[in-house]
């Protein structure tokens, strides 16, 4: 069976696996033969078929088909439909017993093409099942379909699926932009969008601060401390009142002035280290509490601000437009160009 992969024995040398393999091949052959007979019947029963056999001077062959073989084609099609119904019911029962799906009623949705293929006007969907069986046999190493044909089939399948999905996505994006342009509640939509991502934004911002700011502060900590120390020392030197006061002390005044300058420099360095150390703690998985607090506060900013609203709207619109441009890129055309270039 084409979709009973979950109940297949994993060992390809077992009798059960071989029976499944034979059944798959038999089903594929029956489906192809059935569709061939139906297509031939449509041709032979049409006015074009009548004209064709008249042209080749074999009207008696067509008459024989209409009188003797056509009724059997109709009967066998009825039998085959009955067989498909019974086979589908048996597989559904097996799927329920072995719990192939989370819910018992999922089976018809997974095998929708097989159910629709039972309808006479949708017989062509049986080709999907035959194709799936052929593809699975191809994956198992049985070259049912030549590699060049398989590549072409997969290529055109991707073309069709990409064109369908692209049109759906572009339509959805255009619909969203239209709603944002025309709806009076578009601001509420944007606000809801921002509110929904506040926690994620806060977490991302905390990680960015931890990875960028904390690491850079740790790397530049000594340089910043030295710089602050020199600033404090320079500030003491540039304080004339203190210099004049110390010079009133004979002999020891200049020594005290130098000591005060050194003490001021060390004090500035120590204060700088004390201020920077808490900012360098934490890791990527557990960001610093200060950064976490800053991120939480930033993420809770009220966007009831004209400029901020314009910024958020611009981000939303440009994101939709970028997504639309990306979706409109035809990947199959790029692949086809690469293939043509490889041939040159």
PDB file of C-alpha atoms in Angstrom, residues 43-54 58-68:
ATOM      1  CA  UNK A  43     -11.023   8.014 -27.468  1.00  0.00           C
ATOM      2  CA  UNK A  44     -12.822   5.047 -29.053  1.00  0.00           C
ATOM      3  CA  UNK A  45     -16.271   6.243 -28.016  1.00  0.00           C
ATOM      4  CA  UNK A  46     -15.686   9.772 -29.303  1.00  0.00           C
ATOM      5  CA  UNK A  47     -16.495  11.147 -32.740  1.00  0.00           C
ATOM      6  CA  UNK A  48     -12.769  11.613 -33.292  1.00  0.00           C
ATOM      7  CA  UNK A  49     -12.259   7.874 -32.755  1.00  0.00           C
ATOM      8  CA  UNK A  50     -15.015   7.142 -35.267  1.00  0.00           C
ATOM      9  CA  UNK A  51     -13.368   9.455 -37.778  1.00  0.00           C
ATOM     10  CA  UNK A  52      -9.937   7.899 -37.151  1.00  0.00           C
ATOM     11  CA  UNK A  53     -11.126   4.310 -37.771  1.00  0.00           C
ATOM     12  CA  UNK A  54     -13.040   5.401 -40.849  1.00  0.00           C
ATOM     13  CA  UNK A  58     -11.318  -0.369 -39.958  1.00  0.00           C
ATOM     14  CA  UNK A  59     -14.822   0.591 -38.843  1.00  0.00           C
ATOM     15  CA  UNK A  60     -15.623  -3.033 -38.040  1.00  0.00           C
ATOM     16  CA  UNK A  61     -12.926  -3.045 -35.325  1.00  0.00           C
ATOM     17  CA  UNK A  62     -14.512  -0.026 -33.681  1.00  0.00           C
ATOM     18  CA  UNK A  63     -17.949  -1.590 -33.994  1.00  0.00           C
ATOM     19  CA  UNK A  64     -16.656  -4.759 -32.322  1.00  0.00           C
ATOM     20  CA  UNK A  65     -15.231  -2.709 -29.463  1.00  0.00           C
ATOM     21  CA  UNK A  66     -18.490  -0.817 -28.935  1.00  0.00           C
ATOM     22  CA  UNK A  67     -20.630  -3.921 -28.974  1.00  0.00           C
ATOM     23  CA  UNK A  68     -18.454  -6.446 -27.101  1.00  0.00           C
TER      24      UNK A  68
END
